[in-house]
PDB file of C-alpha atoms in Angstrom:
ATOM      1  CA  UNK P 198      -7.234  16.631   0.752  1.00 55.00           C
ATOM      2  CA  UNK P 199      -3.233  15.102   0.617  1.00 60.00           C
ATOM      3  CA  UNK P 200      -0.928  16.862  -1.263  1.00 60.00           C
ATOM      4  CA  UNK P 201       3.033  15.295  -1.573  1.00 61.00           C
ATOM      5  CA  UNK P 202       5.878  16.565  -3.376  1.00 61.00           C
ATOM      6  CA  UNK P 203       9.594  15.826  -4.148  1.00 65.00           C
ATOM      7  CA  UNK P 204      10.394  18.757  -5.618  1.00 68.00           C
ATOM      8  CA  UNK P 205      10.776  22.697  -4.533  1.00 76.00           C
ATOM      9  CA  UNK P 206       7.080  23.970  -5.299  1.00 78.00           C
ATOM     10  CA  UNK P 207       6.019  27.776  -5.651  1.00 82.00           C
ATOM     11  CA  UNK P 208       2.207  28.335  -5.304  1.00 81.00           C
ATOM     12  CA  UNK P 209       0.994  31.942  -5.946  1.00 81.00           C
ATOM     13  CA  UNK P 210      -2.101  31.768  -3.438  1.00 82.00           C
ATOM     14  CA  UNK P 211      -2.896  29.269  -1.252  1.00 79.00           C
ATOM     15  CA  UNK P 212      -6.227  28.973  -0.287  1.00 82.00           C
ATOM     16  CA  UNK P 213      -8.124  26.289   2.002  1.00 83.00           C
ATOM     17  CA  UNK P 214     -11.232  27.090   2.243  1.00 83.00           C
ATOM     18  CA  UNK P 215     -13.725  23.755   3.069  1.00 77.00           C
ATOM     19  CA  UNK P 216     -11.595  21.231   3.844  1.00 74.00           C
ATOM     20  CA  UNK P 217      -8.772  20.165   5.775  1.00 76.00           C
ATOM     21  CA  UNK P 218      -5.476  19.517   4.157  1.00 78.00           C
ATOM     22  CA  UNK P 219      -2.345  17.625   4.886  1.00 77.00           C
ATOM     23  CA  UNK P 220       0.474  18.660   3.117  1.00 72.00           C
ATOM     24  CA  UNK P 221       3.765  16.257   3.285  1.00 72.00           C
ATOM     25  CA  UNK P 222       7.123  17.492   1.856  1.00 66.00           C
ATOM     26  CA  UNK P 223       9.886  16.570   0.560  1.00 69.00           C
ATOM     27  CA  UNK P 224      10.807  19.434  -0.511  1.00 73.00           C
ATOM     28  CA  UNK P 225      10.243  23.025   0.039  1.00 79.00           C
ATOM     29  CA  UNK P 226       7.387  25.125  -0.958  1.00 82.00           C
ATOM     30  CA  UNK P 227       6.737  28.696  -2.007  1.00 85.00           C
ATOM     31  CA  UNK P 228       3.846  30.222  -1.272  1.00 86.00           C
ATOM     32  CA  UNK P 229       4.598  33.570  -3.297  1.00 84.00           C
ATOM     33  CA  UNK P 230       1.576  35.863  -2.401  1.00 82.00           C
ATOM     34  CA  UNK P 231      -0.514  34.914  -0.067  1.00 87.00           C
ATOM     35  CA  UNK P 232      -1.962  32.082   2.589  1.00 88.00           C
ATOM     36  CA  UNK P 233      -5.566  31.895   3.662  1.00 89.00           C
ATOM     37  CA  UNK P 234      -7.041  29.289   5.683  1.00 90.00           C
ATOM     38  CA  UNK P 235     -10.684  29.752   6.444  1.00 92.00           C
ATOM     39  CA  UNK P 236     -12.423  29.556   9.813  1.00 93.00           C
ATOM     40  CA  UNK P 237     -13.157  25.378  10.931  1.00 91.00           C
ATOM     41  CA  UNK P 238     -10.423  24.540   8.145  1.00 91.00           C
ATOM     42  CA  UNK P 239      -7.098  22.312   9.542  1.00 89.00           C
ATOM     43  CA  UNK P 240      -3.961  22.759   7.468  1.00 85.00           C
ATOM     44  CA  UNK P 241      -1.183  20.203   8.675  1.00 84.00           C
ATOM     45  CA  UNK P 242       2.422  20.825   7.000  1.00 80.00           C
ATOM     46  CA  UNK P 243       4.993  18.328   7.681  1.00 76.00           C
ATOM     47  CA  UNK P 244       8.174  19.973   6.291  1.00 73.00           C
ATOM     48  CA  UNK P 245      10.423  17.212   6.918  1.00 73.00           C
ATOM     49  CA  UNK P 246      13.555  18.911   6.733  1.00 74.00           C
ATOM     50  CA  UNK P 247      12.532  21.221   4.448  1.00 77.00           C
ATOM     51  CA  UNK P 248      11.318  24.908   4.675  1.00 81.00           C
ATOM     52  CA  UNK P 249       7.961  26.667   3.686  1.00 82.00           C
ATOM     53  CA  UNK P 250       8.622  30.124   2.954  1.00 85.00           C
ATOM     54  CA  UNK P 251       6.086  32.929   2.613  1.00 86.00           C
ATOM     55  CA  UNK P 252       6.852  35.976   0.806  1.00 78.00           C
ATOM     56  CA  UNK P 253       3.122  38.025   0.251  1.00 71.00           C
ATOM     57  CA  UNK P 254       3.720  41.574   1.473  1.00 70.00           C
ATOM     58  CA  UNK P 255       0.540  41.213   3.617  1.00 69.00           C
ATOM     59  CA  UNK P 256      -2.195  39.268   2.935  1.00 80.00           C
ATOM     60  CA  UNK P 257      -1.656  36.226   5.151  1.00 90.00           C
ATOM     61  CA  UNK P 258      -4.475  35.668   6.916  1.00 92.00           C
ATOM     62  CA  UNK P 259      -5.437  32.476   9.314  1.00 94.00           C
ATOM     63  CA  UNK P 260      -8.680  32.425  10.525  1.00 96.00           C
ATOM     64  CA  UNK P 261      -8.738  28.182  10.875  1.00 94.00           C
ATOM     65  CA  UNK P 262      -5.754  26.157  12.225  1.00 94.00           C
ATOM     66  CA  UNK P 263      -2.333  26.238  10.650  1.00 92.00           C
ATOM     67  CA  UNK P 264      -0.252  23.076  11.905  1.00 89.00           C
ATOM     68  CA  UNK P 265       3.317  23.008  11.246  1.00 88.00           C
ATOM     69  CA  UNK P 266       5.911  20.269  12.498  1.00 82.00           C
ATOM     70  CA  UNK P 267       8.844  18.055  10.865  1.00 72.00           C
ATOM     71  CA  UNK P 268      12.161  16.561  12.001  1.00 70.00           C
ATOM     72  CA  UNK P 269      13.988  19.982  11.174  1.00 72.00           C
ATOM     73  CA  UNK P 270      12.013  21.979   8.480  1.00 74.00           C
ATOM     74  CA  UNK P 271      11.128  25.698   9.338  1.00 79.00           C
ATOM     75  CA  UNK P 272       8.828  28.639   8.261  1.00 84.00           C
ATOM     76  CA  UNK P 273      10.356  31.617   6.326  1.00 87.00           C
ATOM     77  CA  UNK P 274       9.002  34.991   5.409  1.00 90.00           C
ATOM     78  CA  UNK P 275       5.738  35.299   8.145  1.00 92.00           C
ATOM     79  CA  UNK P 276       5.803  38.467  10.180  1.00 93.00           C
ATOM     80  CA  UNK P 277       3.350  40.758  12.472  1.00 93.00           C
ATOM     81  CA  UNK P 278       3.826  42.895   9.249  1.00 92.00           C
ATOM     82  CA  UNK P 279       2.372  40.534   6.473  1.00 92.00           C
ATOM     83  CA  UNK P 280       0.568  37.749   8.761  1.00 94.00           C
ATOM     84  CA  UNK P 281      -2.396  37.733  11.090  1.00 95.00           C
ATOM     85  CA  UNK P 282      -3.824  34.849  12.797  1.00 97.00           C
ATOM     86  CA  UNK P 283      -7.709  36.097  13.745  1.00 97.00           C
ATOM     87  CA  UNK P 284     -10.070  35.666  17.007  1.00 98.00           C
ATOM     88  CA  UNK P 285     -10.371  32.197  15.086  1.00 97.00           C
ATOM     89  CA  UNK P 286      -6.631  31.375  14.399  1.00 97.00           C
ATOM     90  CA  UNK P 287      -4.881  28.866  15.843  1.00 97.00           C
ATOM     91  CA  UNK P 288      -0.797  27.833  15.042  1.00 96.00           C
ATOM     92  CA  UNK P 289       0.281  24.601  16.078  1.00 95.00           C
ATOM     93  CA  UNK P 290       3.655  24.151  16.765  1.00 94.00           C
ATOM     94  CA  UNK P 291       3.992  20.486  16.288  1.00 91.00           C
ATOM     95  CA  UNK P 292       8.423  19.865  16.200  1.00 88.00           C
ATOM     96  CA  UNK P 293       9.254  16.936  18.191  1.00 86.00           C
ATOM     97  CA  UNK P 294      12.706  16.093  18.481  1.00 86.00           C
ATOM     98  CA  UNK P 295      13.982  19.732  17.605  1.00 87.00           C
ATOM     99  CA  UNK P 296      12.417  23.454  18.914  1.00 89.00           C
ATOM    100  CA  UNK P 297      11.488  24.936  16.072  1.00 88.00           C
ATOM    101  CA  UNK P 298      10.222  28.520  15.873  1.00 91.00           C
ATOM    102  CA  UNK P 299       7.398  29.921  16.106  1.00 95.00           C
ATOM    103  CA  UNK P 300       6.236  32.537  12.974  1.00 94.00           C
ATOM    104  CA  UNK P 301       5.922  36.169  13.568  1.00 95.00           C
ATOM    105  CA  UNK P 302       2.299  37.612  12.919  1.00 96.00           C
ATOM    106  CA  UNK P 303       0.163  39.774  14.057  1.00 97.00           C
ATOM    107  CA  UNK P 304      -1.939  37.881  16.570  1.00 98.00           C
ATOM    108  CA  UNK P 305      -5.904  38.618  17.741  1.00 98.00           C
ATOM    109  CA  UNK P 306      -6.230  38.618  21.509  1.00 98.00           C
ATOM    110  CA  UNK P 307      -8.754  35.688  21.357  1.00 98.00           C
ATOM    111  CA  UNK P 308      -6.374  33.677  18.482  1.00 98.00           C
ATOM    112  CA  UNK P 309      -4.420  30.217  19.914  1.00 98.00           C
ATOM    113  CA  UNK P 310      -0.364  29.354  19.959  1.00 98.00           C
ATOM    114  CA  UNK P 311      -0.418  25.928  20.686  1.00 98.00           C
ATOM    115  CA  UNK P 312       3.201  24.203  21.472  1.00 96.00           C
ATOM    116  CA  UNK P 313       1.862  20.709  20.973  1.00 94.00           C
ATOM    117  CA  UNK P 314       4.845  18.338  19.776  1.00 88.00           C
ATOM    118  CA  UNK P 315       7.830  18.500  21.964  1.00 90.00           C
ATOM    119  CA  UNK P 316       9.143  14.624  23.203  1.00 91.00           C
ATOM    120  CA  UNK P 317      12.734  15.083  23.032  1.00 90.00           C
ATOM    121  CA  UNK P 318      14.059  17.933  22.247  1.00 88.00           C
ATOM    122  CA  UNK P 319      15.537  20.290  25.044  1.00 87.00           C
ATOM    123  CA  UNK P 320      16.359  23.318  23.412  1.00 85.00           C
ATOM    124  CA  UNK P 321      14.268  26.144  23.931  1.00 87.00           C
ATOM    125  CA  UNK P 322      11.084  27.095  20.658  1.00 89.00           C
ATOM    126  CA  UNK P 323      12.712  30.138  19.023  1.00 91.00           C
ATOM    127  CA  UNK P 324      10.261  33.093  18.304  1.00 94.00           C
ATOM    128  CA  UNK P 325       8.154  33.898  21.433  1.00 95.00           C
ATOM    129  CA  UNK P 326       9.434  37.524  21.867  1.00 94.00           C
ATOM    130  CA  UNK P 327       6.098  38.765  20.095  1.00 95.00           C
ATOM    131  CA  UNK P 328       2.576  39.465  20.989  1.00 96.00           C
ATOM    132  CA  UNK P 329       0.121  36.397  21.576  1.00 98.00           C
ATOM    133  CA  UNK P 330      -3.761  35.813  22.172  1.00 98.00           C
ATOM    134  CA  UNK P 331      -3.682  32.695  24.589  1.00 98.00           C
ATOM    135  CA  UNK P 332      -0.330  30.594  24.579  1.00 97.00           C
ATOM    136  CA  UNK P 333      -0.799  26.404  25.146  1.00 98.00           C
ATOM    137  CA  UNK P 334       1.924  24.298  26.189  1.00 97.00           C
ATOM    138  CA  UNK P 335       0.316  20.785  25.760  1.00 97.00           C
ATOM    139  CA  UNK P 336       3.331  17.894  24.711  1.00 96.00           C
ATOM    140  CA  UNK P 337       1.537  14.877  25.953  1.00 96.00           C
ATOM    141  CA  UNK P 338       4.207  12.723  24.766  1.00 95.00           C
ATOM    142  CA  UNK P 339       7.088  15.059  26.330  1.00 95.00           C
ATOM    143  CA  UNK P 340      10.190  13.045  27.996  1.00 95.00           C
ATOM    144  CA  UNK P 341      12.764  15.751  28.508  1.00 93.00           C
ATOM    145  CA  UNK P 342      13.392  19.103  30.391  1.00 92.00           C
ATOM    146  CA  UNK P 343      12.558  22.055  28.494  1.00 91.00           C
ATOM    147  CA  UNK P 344      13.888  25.109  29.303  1.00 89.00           C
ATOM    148  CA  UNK P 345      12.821  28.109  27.324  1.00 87.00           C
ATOM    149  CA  UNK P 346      15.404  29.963  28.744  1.00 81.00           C
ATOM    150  CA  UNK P 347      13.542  32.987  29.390  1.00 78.00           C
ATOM    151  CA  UNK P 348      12.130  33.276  25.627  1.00 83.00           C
ATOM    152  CA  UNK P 349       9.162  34.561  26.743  1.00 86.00           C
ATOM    153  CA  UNK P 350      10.553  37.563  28.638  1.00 83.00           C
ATOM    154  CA  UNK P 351      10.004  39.408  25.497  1.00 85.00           C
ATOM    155  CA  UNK P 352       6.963  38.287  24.882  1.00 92.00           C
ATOM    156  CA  UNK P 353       3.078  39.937  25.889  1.00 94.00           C
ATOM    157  CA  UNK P 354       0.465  37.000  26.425  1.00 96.00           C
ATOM    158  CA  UNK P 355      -3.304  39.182  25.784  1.00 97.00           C
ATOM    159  CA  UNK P 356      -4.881  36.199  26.756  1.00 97.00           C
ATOM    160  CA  UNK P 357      -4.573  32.744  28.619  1.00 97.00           C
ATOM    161  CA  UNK P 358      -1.114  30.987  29.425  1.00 96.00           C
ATOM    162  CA  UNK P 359      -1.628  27.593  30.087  1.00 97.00           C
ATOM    163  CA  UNK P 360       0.311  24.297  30.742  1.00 96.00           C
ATOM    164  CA  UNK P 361      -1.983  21.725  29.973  1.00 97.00           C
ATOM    165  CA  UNK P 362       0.706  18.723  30.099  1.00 97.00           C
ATOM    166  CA  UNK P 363       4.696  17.819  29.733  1.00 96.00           C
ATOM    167  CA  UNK P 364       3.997  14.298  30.379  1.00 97.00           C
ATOM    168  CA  UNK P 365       6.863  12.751  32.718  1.00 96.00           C
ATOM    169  CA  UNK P 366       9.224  15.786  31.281  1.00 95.00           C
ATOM    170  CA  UNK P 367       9.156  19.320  32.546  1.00 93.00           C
ATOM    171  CA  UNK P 368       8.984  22.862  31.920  1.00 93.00           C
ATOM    172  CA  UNK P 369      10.877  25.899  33.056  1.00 90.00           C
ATOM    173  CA  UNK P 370      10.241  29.536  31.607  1.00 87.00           C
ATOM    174  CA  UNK P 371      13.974  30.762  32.356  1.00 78.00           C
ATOM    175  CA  UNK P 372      17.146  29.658  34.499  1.00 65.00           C
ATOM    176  CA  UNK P 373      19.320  31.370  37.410  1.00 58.00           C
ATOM    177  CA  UNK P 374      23.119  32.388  37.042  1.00 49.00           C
ATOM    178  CA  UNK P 375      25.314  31.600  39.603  1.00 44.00           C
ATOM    179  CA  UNK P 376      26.841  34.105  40.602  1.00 42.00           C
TER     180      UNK P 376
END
């Protein structure tokens, strides 16, 4: 399933249940009470520029694979407190050229925060001071020097930390003052 819009979209429940879907945007989208994506089920959002904003009070649940990426577009509204990605969740974080955050949720030990999409873009992924199951840094197509810059100092890994690739770029977890 493809879905494509040019203008702001607010969908009450979002469910994807047997399929995979591919959503492209123009525009933002409003997803005003809740997000399910069932176990085996890919949904790709490519914000553009544009946002995707969840506002259920807790009901988000991701047991399949939630991929979000664009040139600048972000996620709104997910937290530990109304999102949880299960033993069968997986986010991929698929920005490119900019860092992007990852969303807050509640993740499962055994669920999957992939960082798949960096090339260019040296700044360090925003939202890693939270709780993970296993955390995947995996930019096959990397170029530059990331430096997270310590972001995951705040951050408890239940699971597996891996660093599959960065290409010909690299990857530091913090920096040292002079002093």
């Amino acid at each position: 399933q493809s879905y494509s819009t040019n203008s702001v979209q607010t969908i009450n429940y979002l469910l994807i249940s047997n399929t995979s879907a591919t959503v492209t945007s123009a525009s933002s989208i409003i997803v005003a009470n809740n997000l399910t994506i069932n176990a085996g089920v890919n949904c790709r959002l490519d914000m553009g520029a544009n946002t995707l904003t969840v506002t259920g009070s807790s009901a988000n649940i991701i047991h399949g694979t939630l991929r979000i990426g664009g040139a600048s577009g972000s996620i709104v509204g997910m937290s530990a407190l109304n999102t949880t990605f299960s033993a069968t969740g997986t986010y991929e974080h698929n920005y490119s050229t900019v860092a992007g955050t990852v969303p807050g949720a509640s993740w499962n030990a055994a669920s999957n925060c992939n960082i798949i999409g960096y090339t260019t873009s040296t700044g360090a992924t925003g939202g890693l001071a939270q709780t993970f199951g296993n955390f995947t840094w995996n930019c096959t197509s990397q170029t530059a020097a990331v430096n997270l810059l310590g972001g995951l100092n705040g951050a408890t890994i239940a699971g597996n930390f891996n660093v599959l690739s960065t290409n010909s770029g690299s990857l530091r977890l913090g920096s040292f003052a002079s002093f």
